[in-house]
């Protein structure tokens, strides 16, 4: 079963508009973390934002905010005032126990390709 | 801003050859990782390394793979005898603390491996 689901394989947004990228997750653990990474066409993985499961406030980093709805198990990324440079793949990832031995790793979703239109 | 650096950025090799991918994690980080991404697919965990030993590895990380921290700065991934299906982008990552305690995991720019 999918641990991280990103239902939008591709999204378009007009420059300067806001866009929401969806992410739902599945875990039975009480302690987990949610990450968003940006991957431009050059291939690197750029950390954008993090939300811990116990954080009561939604995380924000500049133009990025994470709409965390714990009961719905969703962690959508909101990008405000889109820029042409925002065009990239966006991956949602969850930190969770890997093998029950105290180790944690990231499980990634399949990604959403965002295209910003001038 | 401190960053994780990886070399080479792209390597082409023949099937059966050994490959070493190199990484310099962020200097005060203690936990190191390798992930890989086959073209067009999601990023997958390979191995984590702490205190000079492997702390966790996935089923992908079989006997053909090994990791090493040969000195105080480098962290390497070796593939002993490459197969076609090893073609992927390999990402090194590091974190200052255990991922259970921190939300900060930083990736390098990746090393693209092409096996012919």
mmCIF file of N, CA and C in Angstrom, chain B:
data_model
loop_
_atom_site.group_PDB
_atom_site.id
_atom_site.type_symbol
_atom_site.label_atom_id
_atom_site.label_comp_id
_atom_site.label_asym_id
_atom_site.label_seq_id
_atom_site.Cartn_x
_atom_site.Cartn_y
_atom_site.Cartn_z
ATOM 1 N N UNK B 1 25.769 29.042 2.403
ATOM 2 C CA UNK B 1 25.067 28.052 3.235
ATOM 3 C C UNK B 1 25.737 26.692 3.051
ATOM 4 N N UNK B 2 25.957 25.963 4.137
ATOM 5 C CA UNK B 2 26.605 24.655 4.008
ATOM 6 C C UNK B 2 25.774 23.743 3.134
ATOM 7 N N UNK B 3 26.455 22.872 2.378
ATOM 8 C CA UNK B 3 25.726 21.966 1.510
ATOM 9 C C UNK B 3 26.444 20.638 1.409
ATOM 10 N N UNK B 4 25.683 19.662 0.973
ATOM 11 C CA UNK B 4 26.235 18.341 0.698
ATOM 12 C C UNK B 4 26.745 18.354 -0.739
ATOM 13 N N UNK B 5 27.966 17.923 -0.929
ATOM 14 C CA UNK B 5 28.518 17.911 -2.290
ATOM 15 C C UNK B 5 28.792 16.478 -2.729
ATOM 16 N N UNK B 6 28.546 16.226 -4.001
ATOM 17 C CA UNK B 6 28.726 14.886 -4.544
ATOM 18 C C UNK B 6 29.553 14.931 -5.816
ATOM 19 N N UNK B 7 30.385 13.916 -5.964
ATOM 20 C CA UNK B 7 31.144 13.730 -7.204
ATOM 21 C C UNK B 7 31.165 12.252 -7.579
ATOM 22 N N UNK B 8 31.183 11.921 -8.862
ATOM 23 C CA UNK B 8 31.013 12.834 -9.989
ATOM 24 C C UNK B 8 29.549 13.208 -10.175
ATOM 25 N N UNK B 9 29.288 14.193 -10.981
ATOM 26 C CA UNK B 9 27.896 14.549 -11.248
ATOM 27 C C UNK B 9 27.272 13.540 -12.208
ATOM 28 N N UNK B 10 28.094 12.978 -13.079
ATOM 29 C CA UNK B 10 27.609 11.970 -14.009
ATOM 30 C C UNK B 10 28.725 10.988 -14.300
ATOM 31 N N UNK B 11 28.402 9.707 -14.232
ATOM 32 C CA UNK B 11 29.384 8.684 -14.567
ATOM 33 C C UNK B 11 28.743 7.639 -15.470
ATOM 34 N N UNK B 12 29.474 7.331 -16.525
ATOM 35 C CA UNK B 12 29.044 6.284 -17.445
ATOM 36 C C UNK B 12 30.010 5.118 -17.280
ATOM 37 N N UNK B 13 29.477 3.933 -17.129
ATOM 38 C CA UNK B 13 30.340 2.778 -16.917
ATOM 39 C C UNK B 13 29.800 1.569 -17.658
ATOM 40 N N UNK B 14 30.669 0.613 -17.855
ATOM 41 C CA UNK B 14 30.264 -0.632 -18.488
ATOM 42 C C UNK B 14 29.731 -1.593 -17.422
ATOM 43 N N UNK B 15 28.762 -2.379 -17.807
ATOM 44 C CA UNK B 15 28.224 -3.406 -16.905
ATOM 45 C C UNK B 15 29.358 -4.273 -16.364
ATOM 46 N N UNK B 16 29.300 -4.542 -15.076
ATOM 47 C CA UNK B 16 30.322 -5.367 -14.456
ATOM 48 C C UNK B 16 31.469 -4.584 -13.835
ATOM 49 N N UNK B 17 31.558 -3.309 -14.143
ATOM 50 C CA UNK B 17 32.629 -2.491 -13.589
ATOM 51 C C UNK B 17 32.273 -2.013 -12.186
ATOM 52 N N UNK B 18 33.295 -1.690 -11.432
ATOM 53 C CA UNK B 18 33.105 -1.112 -10.108
ATOM 54 C C UNK B 18 32.972 0.405 -10.216
ATOM 55 N N UNK B 19 32.121 0.946 -9.386
ATOM 56 C CA UNK B 19 31.905 2.388 -9.371
ATOM 57 C C UNK B 19 31.969 2.876 -7.928
ATOM 58 N N UNK B 20 32.593 4.004 -7.737
ATOM 59 C CA UNK B 20 32.597 4.648 -6.412
ATOM 60 C C UNK B 20 32.029 6.041 -6.559
ATOM 61 N N UNK B 21 30.989 6.297 -5.804
ATOM 62 C CA UNK B 21 30.382 7.622 -5.775
ATOM 63 C C UNK B 21 30.784 8.293 -4.463
ATOM 64 N N UNK B 22 31.150 9.546 -4.561
ATOM 65 C CA UNK B 22 31.698 10.234 -3.396
ATOM 66 C C UNK B 22 30.790 11.363 -2.928
ATOM 67 N N UNK B 23 30.838 11.587 -1.637
ATOM 68 C CA UNK B 23 29.992 12.589 -1.011
ATOM 69 C C UNK B 23 30.767 13.266 0.107
ATOM 70 N N UNK B 24 30.581 14.567 0.220
ATOM 71 C CA UNK B 24 31.088 15.282 1.386
ATOM 72 C C UNK B 24 29.879 15.851 2.102
ATOM 73 N N UNK B 25 29.487 15.238 3.222
ATOM 74 C CA UNK B 25 28.318 15.728 3.958
ATOM 75 C C UNK B 25 28.600 17.089 4.592
ATOM 76 N N UNK B 26 27.587 17.701 5.120
ATOM 77 C CA UNK B 26 27.742 18.952 5.851
ATOM 78 C C UNK B 26 28.583 18.673 7.097
ATOM 79 N N UNK B 27 29.505 19.588 7.395
ATOM 80 C CA UNK B 27 30.621 19.264 8.297
ATOM 81 C C UNK B 27 30.200 18.870 9.711
ATOM 82 N N UNK B 28 29.175 19.424 10.274
ATOM 83 C CA UNK B 28 28.814 19.079 11.646
ATOM 84 C C UNK B 28 27.723 18.006 11.711
ATOM 85 N N UNK B 29 27.422 17.414 10.571
ATOM 86 C CA UNK B 29 26.399 16.376 10.547
ATOM 87 C C UNK B 29 26.995 15.023 10.926
ATOM 88 N N UNK B 30 26.173 14.207 11.551
ATOM 89 C CA UNK B 30 26.650 12.935 12.076
ATOM 90 C C UNK B 30 26.003 11.726 11.399
ATOM 91 N N UNK B 31 24.909 11.951 10.693
ATOM 92 C CA UNK B 31 24.165 10.855 10.080
ATOM 93 C C UNK B 31 24.214 11.030 8.571
ATOM 94 N N UNK B 32 24.509 9.940 7.895
ATOM 95 C CA UNK B 32 24.704 10.012 6.452
ATOM 96 C C UNK B 32 23.858 8.947 5.771
ATOM 97 N N UNK B 33 23.444 9.270 4.562
ATOM 98 C CA UNK B 33 22.498 8.400 3.872
ATOM 99 C C UNK B 33 22.827 8.360 2.390
ATOM 100 N N UNK B 34 22.416 7.278 1.764
ATOM 101 C CA UNK B 34 22.349 7.209 0.316
ATOM 102 C C UNK B 34 20.923 6.826 -0.079
ATOM 103 N N UNK B 35 20.407 7.575 -1.039
ATOM 104 C CA UNK B 35 19.117 7.280 -1.658
ATOM 105 C C UNK B 35 19.364 7.184 -3.157
ATOM 106 N N UNK B 36 18.440 6.536 -3.869
ATOM 107 C CA UNK B 36 18.583 6.524 -5.312
ATOM 108 C C UNK B 36 17.229 6.789 -5.967
ATOM 109 N N UNK B 37 17.300 7.253 -7.196
ATOM 110 C CA UNK B 37 16.087 7.537 -7.951
ATOM 111 C C UNK B 37 16.294 7.049 -9.378
ATOM 112 N N UNK B 38 15.639 5.969 -9.693
ATOM 113 C CA UNK B 38 15.634 5.503 -11.081
ATOM 114 C C UNK B 38 14.830 6.514 -11.894
ATOM 115 N N UNK B 39 15.255 6.749 -13.114
ATOM 116 C CA UNK B 39 14.664 7.799 -13.948
ATOM 117 C C UNK B 39 13.138 7.702 -13.991
ATOM 118 N N UNK B 40 12.504 8.807 -13.610
ATOM 119 C CA UNK B 40 11.053 8.873 -13.676
ATOM 120 C C UNK B 40 10.336 8.218 -12.515
ATOM 121 N N UNK B 41 11.102 7.704 -11.545
ATOM 122 C CA UNK B 41 10.474 7.039 -10.419
ATOM 123 C C UNK B 41 10.762 7.787 -9.123
ATOM 124 N N UNK B 42 10.227 7.262 -8.038
ATOM 125 C CA UNK B 42 10.398 7.990 -6.786
ATOM 126 C C UNK B 42 11.752 7.675 -6.145
ATOM 127 N N UNK B 43 12.088 8.508 -5.204
ATOM 128 C CA UNK B 43 13.349 8.363 -4.493
ATOM 129 C C UNK B 43 13.221 7.220 -3.486
ATOM 130 N N UNK B 44 14.254 6.363 -3.448
ATOM 131 C CA UNK B 44 14.211 5.190 -2.566
ATOM 132 C C UNK B 44 15.414 5.174 -1.637
ATOM 133 N N UNK B 45 15.181 4.806 -0.419
ATOM 134 C CA UNK B 45 16.241 4.701 0.571
ATOM 135 C C UNK B 45 17.138 3.502 0.290
ATOM 136 N N UNK B 46 18.439 3.723 0.430
ATOM 137 C CA UNK B 46 19.394 2.629 0.286
ATOM 138 C C UNK B 46 20.004 2.245 1.633
ATOM 139 N N UNK B 47 20.634 3.240 2.294
ATOM 140 C CA UNK B 47 21.417 2.912 3.479
ATOM 141 C C UNK B 47 21.602 4.160 4.336
ATOM 142 N N UNK B 48 21.707 3.937 5.623
ATOM 143 C CA UNK B 48 22.067 5.017 6.542
ATOM 144 C C UNK B 48 23.308 4.599 7.325
ATOM 145 N N UNK B 49 24.048 5.594 7.770
ATOM 146 C CA UNK B 49 25.384 5.352 8.350
ATOM 147 C C UNK B 49 25.577 6.310 9.505
ATOM 148 N N UNK B 50 25.991 5.746 10.642
ATOM 149 C CA UNK B 50 26.216 6.574 11.822
ATOM 150 C C UNK B 50 27.301 5.941 12.658
ATOM 151 N N UNK B 51 28.178 6.761 13.194
ATOM 152 C CA UNK B 51 29.219 6.265 14.092
ATOM 153 C C UNK B 51 30.051 5.176 13.412
ATOM 154 N N UNK B 52 30.359 5.432 12.169
ATOM 155 C CA UNK B 52 31.234 4.556 11.386
ATOM 156 C C UNK B 52 30.680 3.172 11.112
ATOM 157 N N UNK B 53 29.361 3.062 11.134
ATOM 158 C CA UNK B 53 28.797 1.790 10.745
ATOM 159 C C UNK B 53 27.408 1.980 10.152
ATOM 160 N N UNK B 54 27.003 0.985 9.391
ATOM 161 C CA UNK B 54 25.672 1.021 8.803
ATOM 162 C C UNK B 54 24.645 0.875 9.918
ATOM 163 N N UNK B 55 23.684 1.776 9.947
ATOM 164 C CA UNK B 55 22.624 1.680 10.954
ATOM 165 C C UNK B 55 21.357 1.065 10.366
ATOM 166 N N UNK B 56 21.211 1.163 9.069
ATOM 167 C CA UNK B 56 20.014 0.626 8.425
ATOM 168 C C UNK B 56 20.284 0.468 6.939
ATOM 169 N N UNK B 57 19.711 -0.553 6.341
ATOM 170 C CA UNK B 57 19.822 -0.680 4.886
ATOM 171 C C UNK B 57 18.544 -1.291 4.331
ATOM 172 N N UNK B 58 18.248 -0.941 3.104
ATOM 173 C CA UNK B 58 17.047 -1.471 2.467
ATOM 174 C C UNK B 58 17.383 -2.754 1.724
ATOM 175 N N UNK B 59 16.349 -3.384 1.209
ATOM 176 C CA UNK B 59 16.566 -4.628 0.453
ATOM 177 C C UNK B 59 17.273 -4.369 -0.877
ATOM 178 N N UNK B 60 17.270 -3.117 -1.299
ATOM 179 C CA UNK B 60 18.006 -2.776 -2.521
ATOM 180 C C UNK B 60 19.511 -2.893 -2.271
ATOM 181 N N UNK B 61 19.914 -2.594 -1.081
ATOM 182 C CA UNK B 61 21.336 -2.528 -0.713
ATOM 183 C C UNK B 61 21.847 -3.934 -0.464
ATOM 184 N N UNK B 62 22.136 -4.635 -1.564
ATOM 185 C CA UNK B 62 22.603 -6.020 -1.429
ATOM 186 C C UNK B 62 24.127 -6.066 -1.348
ATOM 187 N N UNK B 63 24.675 -7.255 -1.507
ATOM 188 C CA UNK B 63 26.118 -7.444 -1.311
ATOM 189 C C UNK B 63 26.972 -6.709 -2.340
ATOM 190 N N UNK B 64 26.354 -6.249 -3.403
ATOM 191 C CA UNK B 64 27.109 -5.495 -4.412
ATOM 192 C C UNK B 64 27.408 -4.068 -3.960
ATOM 193 N N UNK B 65 26.697 -3.627 -2.928
ATOM 194 C CA UNK B 65 26.852 -2.266 -2.450
ATOM 195 C C UNK B 65 27.669 -2.245 -1.162
ATOM 196 N N UNK B 66 28.439 -1.197 -0.989
ATOM 197 C CA UNK B 66 29.097 -0.974 0.298
ATOM 198 C C UNK B 66 29.271 0.526 0.496
ATOM 199 N N UNK B 67 29.377 0.918 1.748
ATOM 200 C CA UNK B 67 29.617 2.323 2.065
ATOM 201 C C UNK B 67 30.810 2.401 3.000
ATOM 202 N N UNK B 68 31.430 3.566 2.955
ATOM 203 C CA UNK B 68 32.633 3.752 3.743
ATOM 204 C C UNK B 68 32.793 5.231 4.057
ATOM 205 N N UNK B 69 33.382 5.494 5.212
ATOM 206 C CA UNK B 69 33.768 6.856 5.532
ATOM 207 C C UNK B 69 35.283 6.810 5.738
ATOM 208 N N UNK B 70 36.022 6.932 4.644
ATOM 209 C CA UNK B 70 37.468 6.693 4.697
ATOM 210 C C UNK B 70 38.253 7.730 5.503
ATOM 211 N N UNK B 71 37.691 8.919 5.634
ATOM 212 C CA UNK B 71 38.353 9.954 6.430
ATOM 213 C C UNK B 71 37.279 10.792 7.097
ATOM 214 N N UNK B 72 37.664 11.920 7.654
ATOM 215 C CA UNK B 72 36.698 12.708 8.414
ATOM 216 C C UNK B 72 35.680 13.456 7.602
ATOM 217 N N UNK B 73 35.841 13.450 6.256
ATOM 218 C CA UNK B 73 34.930 14.272 5.479
ATOM 219 C C UNK B 73 34.181 13.495 4.403
ATOM 220 N N UNK B 74 34.799 12.494 3.813
ATOM 221 C CA UNK B 74 34.158 11.813 2.696
ATOM 222 C C UNK B 74 33.279 10.644 3.140
ATOM 223 N N UNK B 75 32.257 10.407 2.339
ATOM 224 C CA UNK B 75 31.347 9.272 2.558
ATOM 225 C C UNK B 75 31.104 8.679 1.180
ATOM 226 N N UNK B 76 31.474 7.417 0.994
ATOM 227 C CA UNK B 76 31.438 6.853 -0.355
ATOM 228 C C UNK B 76 30.449 5.703 -0.454
ATOM 229 N N UNK B 77 29.912 5.556 -1.653
ATOM 230 C CA UNK B 77 29.081 4.408 -2.003
ATOM 231 C C UNK B 77 29.798 3.665 -3.110
ATOM 232 N N UNK B 78 30.051 2.383 -2.892
ATOM 233 C CA UNK B 78 30.705 1.568 -3.902
ATOM 234 C C UNK B 78 29.714 0.532 -4.417
ATOM 235 N N UNK B 79 29.685 0.422 -5.733
ATOM 236 C CA UNK B 79 28.930 -0.665 -6.354
ATOM 237 C C UNK B 79 29.970 -1.567 -6.993
ATOM 238 N N UNK B 80 30.028 -2.782 -6.533
ATOM 239 C CA UNK B 80 31.141 -3.681 -6.877
ATOM 240 C C UNK B 80 31.123 -4.097 -8.345
ATOM 241 N N UNK B 81 30.005 -4.520 -8.812
ATOM 242 C CA UNK B 81 29.886 -5.012 -10.186
ATOM 243 C C UNK B 81 28.551 -4.517 -10.732
ATOM 244 N N UNK B 82 28.609 -3.410 -11.448
ATOM 245 C CA UNK B 82 27.376 -2.721 -11.822
ATOM 246 C C UNK B 82 26.525 -3.538 -12.788
ATOM 247 N N UNK B 83 25.216 -3.377 -12.631
ATOM 248 C CA UNK B 83 24.242 -3.991 -13.521
ATOM 249 C C UNK B 83 23.473 -2.871 -14.227
ATOM 250 N N UNK B 84 22.814 -3.243 -15.307
ATOM 251 C CA UNK B 84 22.047 -2.238 -16.050
ATOM 252 C C UNK B 84 21.034 -1.538 -15.147
ATOM 253 N N UNK B 85 20.425 -2.307 -14.265
ATOM 254 C CA UNK B 85 19.382 -1.746 -13.406
ATOM 255 C C UNK B 85 19.920 -0.858 -12.295
ATOM 256 N N UNK B 86 21.228 -0.733 -12.200
ATOM 257 C CA UNK B 86 21.808 0.219 -11.247
ATOM 258 C C UNK B 86 21.828 1.638 -11.807
ATOM 259 N N UNK B 87 21.484 1.780 -13.065
ATOM 260 C CA UNK B 87 21.421 3.121 -13.660
ATOM 261 C C UNK B 87 20.372 3.939 -12.924
ATOM 262 N N UNK B 88 20.788 5.046 -12.351
ATOM 263 C CA UNK B 88 19.905 5.860 -11.523
ATOM 264 C C UNK B 88 20.644 7.116 -11.107
ATOM 265 N N UNK B 89 19.910 8.014 -10.479
ATOM 266 C CA UNK B 89 20.536 9.143 -9.787
ATOM 267 C C UNK B 89 20.729 8.709 -8.340
ATOM 268 N N UNK B 90 21.929 8.857 -7.835
ATOM 269 C CA UNK B 90 22.233 8.486 -6.459
ATOM 270 C C UNK B 90 22.424 9.760 -5.643
ATOM 271 N N UNK B 91 21.638 9.862 -4.594
ATOM 272 C CA UNK B 91 21.691 11.050 -3.746
ATOM 273 C C UNK B 91 22.332 10.698 -2.402
ATOM 274 N N UNK B 92 23.276 11.508 -2.026
ATOM 275 C CA UNK B 92 23.807 11.465 -0.676
ATOM 276 C C UNK B 92 23.022 12.478 0.150
ATOM 277 N N UNK B 93 22.818 12.180 1.411
ATOM 278 C CA UNK B 93 22.134 13.119 2.299
ATOM 279 C C UNK B 93 22.781 13.058 3.674
ATOM 280 N N UNK B 94 22.614 14.133 4.424
ATOM 281 C CA UNK B 94 23.137 14.117 5.791
ATOM 282 C C UNK B 94 22.204 14.882 6.704
ATOM 283 N N UNK B 95 22.275 14.511 7.978
ATOM 284 C CA UNK B 95 21.502 15.218 8.995
ATOM 285 C C UNK B 95 22.341 15.356 10.249
ATOM 286 N N UNK B 96 22.059 16.405 10.981
ATOM 287 C CA UNK B 96 22.833 16.686 12.187
ATOM 288 C C UNK B 96 22.493 15.695 13.295
ATOM 289 N N UNK B 97 21.229 15.308 13.321
ATOM 290 C CA UNK B 97 20.769 14.417 14.381
ATOM 291 C C UNK B 97 19.982 13.272 13.768
ATOM 292 N N UNK B 98 19.608 12.347 14.606
ATOM 293 C CA UNK B 98 18.750 11.247 14.187
ATOM 294 C C UNK B 98 17.479 11.815 13.574
ATOM 295 N N UNK B 99 17.024 11.211 12.502
ATOM 296 C CA UNK B 99 15.833 11.715 11.834
ATOM 297 C C UNK B 99 14.612 11.715 12.749
ATOM 298 N N UNK B 100 14.671 10.948 13.801
ATOM 299 C CA UNK B 100 13.564 10.961 14.754
ATOM 300 C C UNK B 100 13.512 12.286 15.509
ATOM 301 N N UNK B 101 14.657 12.967 15.564
ATOM 302 C CA UNK B 101 14.746 14.182 16.368
ATOM 303 C C UNK B 101 14.822 15.457 15.550
ATOM 304 N N UNK B 102 15.013 15.341 14.267
ATOM 305 C CA UNK B 102 15.215 16.535 13.464
ATOM 306 C C UNK B 102 14.374 16.510 12.208
ATOM 307 N N UNK B 103 14.016 17.686 11.757
ATOM 308 C CA UNK B 103 13.299 17.759 10.491
ATOM 309 C C UNK B 103 14.209 18.132 9.351
ATOM 310 N N UNK B 104 15.501 18.131 9.594
ATOM 311 C CA UNK B 104 16.409 18.621 8.573
ATOM 312 C C UNK B 104 17.232 17.479 7.987
ATOM 313 N N UNK B 105 16.922 17.164 6.769
ATOM 314 C CA UNK B 105 17.701 16.192 6.005
ATOM 315 C C UNK B 105 18.054 16.860 4.696
ATOM 316 N N UNK B 106 19.345 17.025 4.461
ATOM 317 C CA UNK B 106 19.795 17.759 3.296
ATOM 318 C C UNK B 106 20.431 16.819 2.287
ATOM 319 N N UNK B 107 20.001 16.983 1.042
ATOM 320 C CA UNK B 107 20.497 16.145 -0.035
ATOM 321 C C UNK B 107 21.563 16.872 -0.843
ATOM 322 N N UNK B 108 22.457 16.091 -1.414
ATOM 323 C CA UNK B 108 23.387 16.614 -2.394
ATOM 324 C C UNK B 108 22.713 16.747 -3.744
ATOM 325 N N UNK B 109 23.484 17.167 -4.733
ATOM 326 C CA UNK B 109 22.924 17.399 -6.060
ATOM 327 C C UNK B 109 22.771 16.125 -6.862
ATOM 328 N N UNK B 110 23.281 15.033 -6.345
ATOM 329 C CA UNK B 110 23.104 13.745 -7.006
ATOM 330 C C UNK B 110 24.250 13.398 -7.938
ATOM 331 N N UNK B 111 24.452 12.103 -8.083
ATOM 332 C CA UNK B 111 25.399 11.572 -9.067
ATOM 333 C C UNK B 111 24.603 10.668 -9.992
ATOM 334 N N UNK B 112 24.605 11.038 -11.269
ATOM 335 C CA UNK B 112 23.851 10.219 -12.218
ATOM 336 C C UNK B 112 24.750 9.104 -12.726
ATOM 337 N N UNK B 113 24.337 7.880 -12.511
ATOM 338 C CA UNK B 113 25.095 6.718 -12.968
ATOM 339 C C UNK B 113 24.377 6.094 -14.151
ATOM 340 N N UNK B 114 25.108 5.929 -15.228
ATOM 341 C CA UNK B 114 24.580 5.259 -16.408
ATOM 342 C C UNK B 114 25.410 4.007 -16.658
ATOM 343 N N UNK B 115 24.761 2.860 -16.643
ATOM 344 C CA UNK B 115 25.442 1.584 -16.871
ATOM 345 C C UNK B 115 25.071 1.087 -18.261
ATOM 346 N N UNK B 116 26.090 0.859 -19.073
ATOM 347 C CA UNK B 116 25.862 0.420 -20.462
ATOM 348 C C UNK B 116 26.114 -1.076 -20.606
#
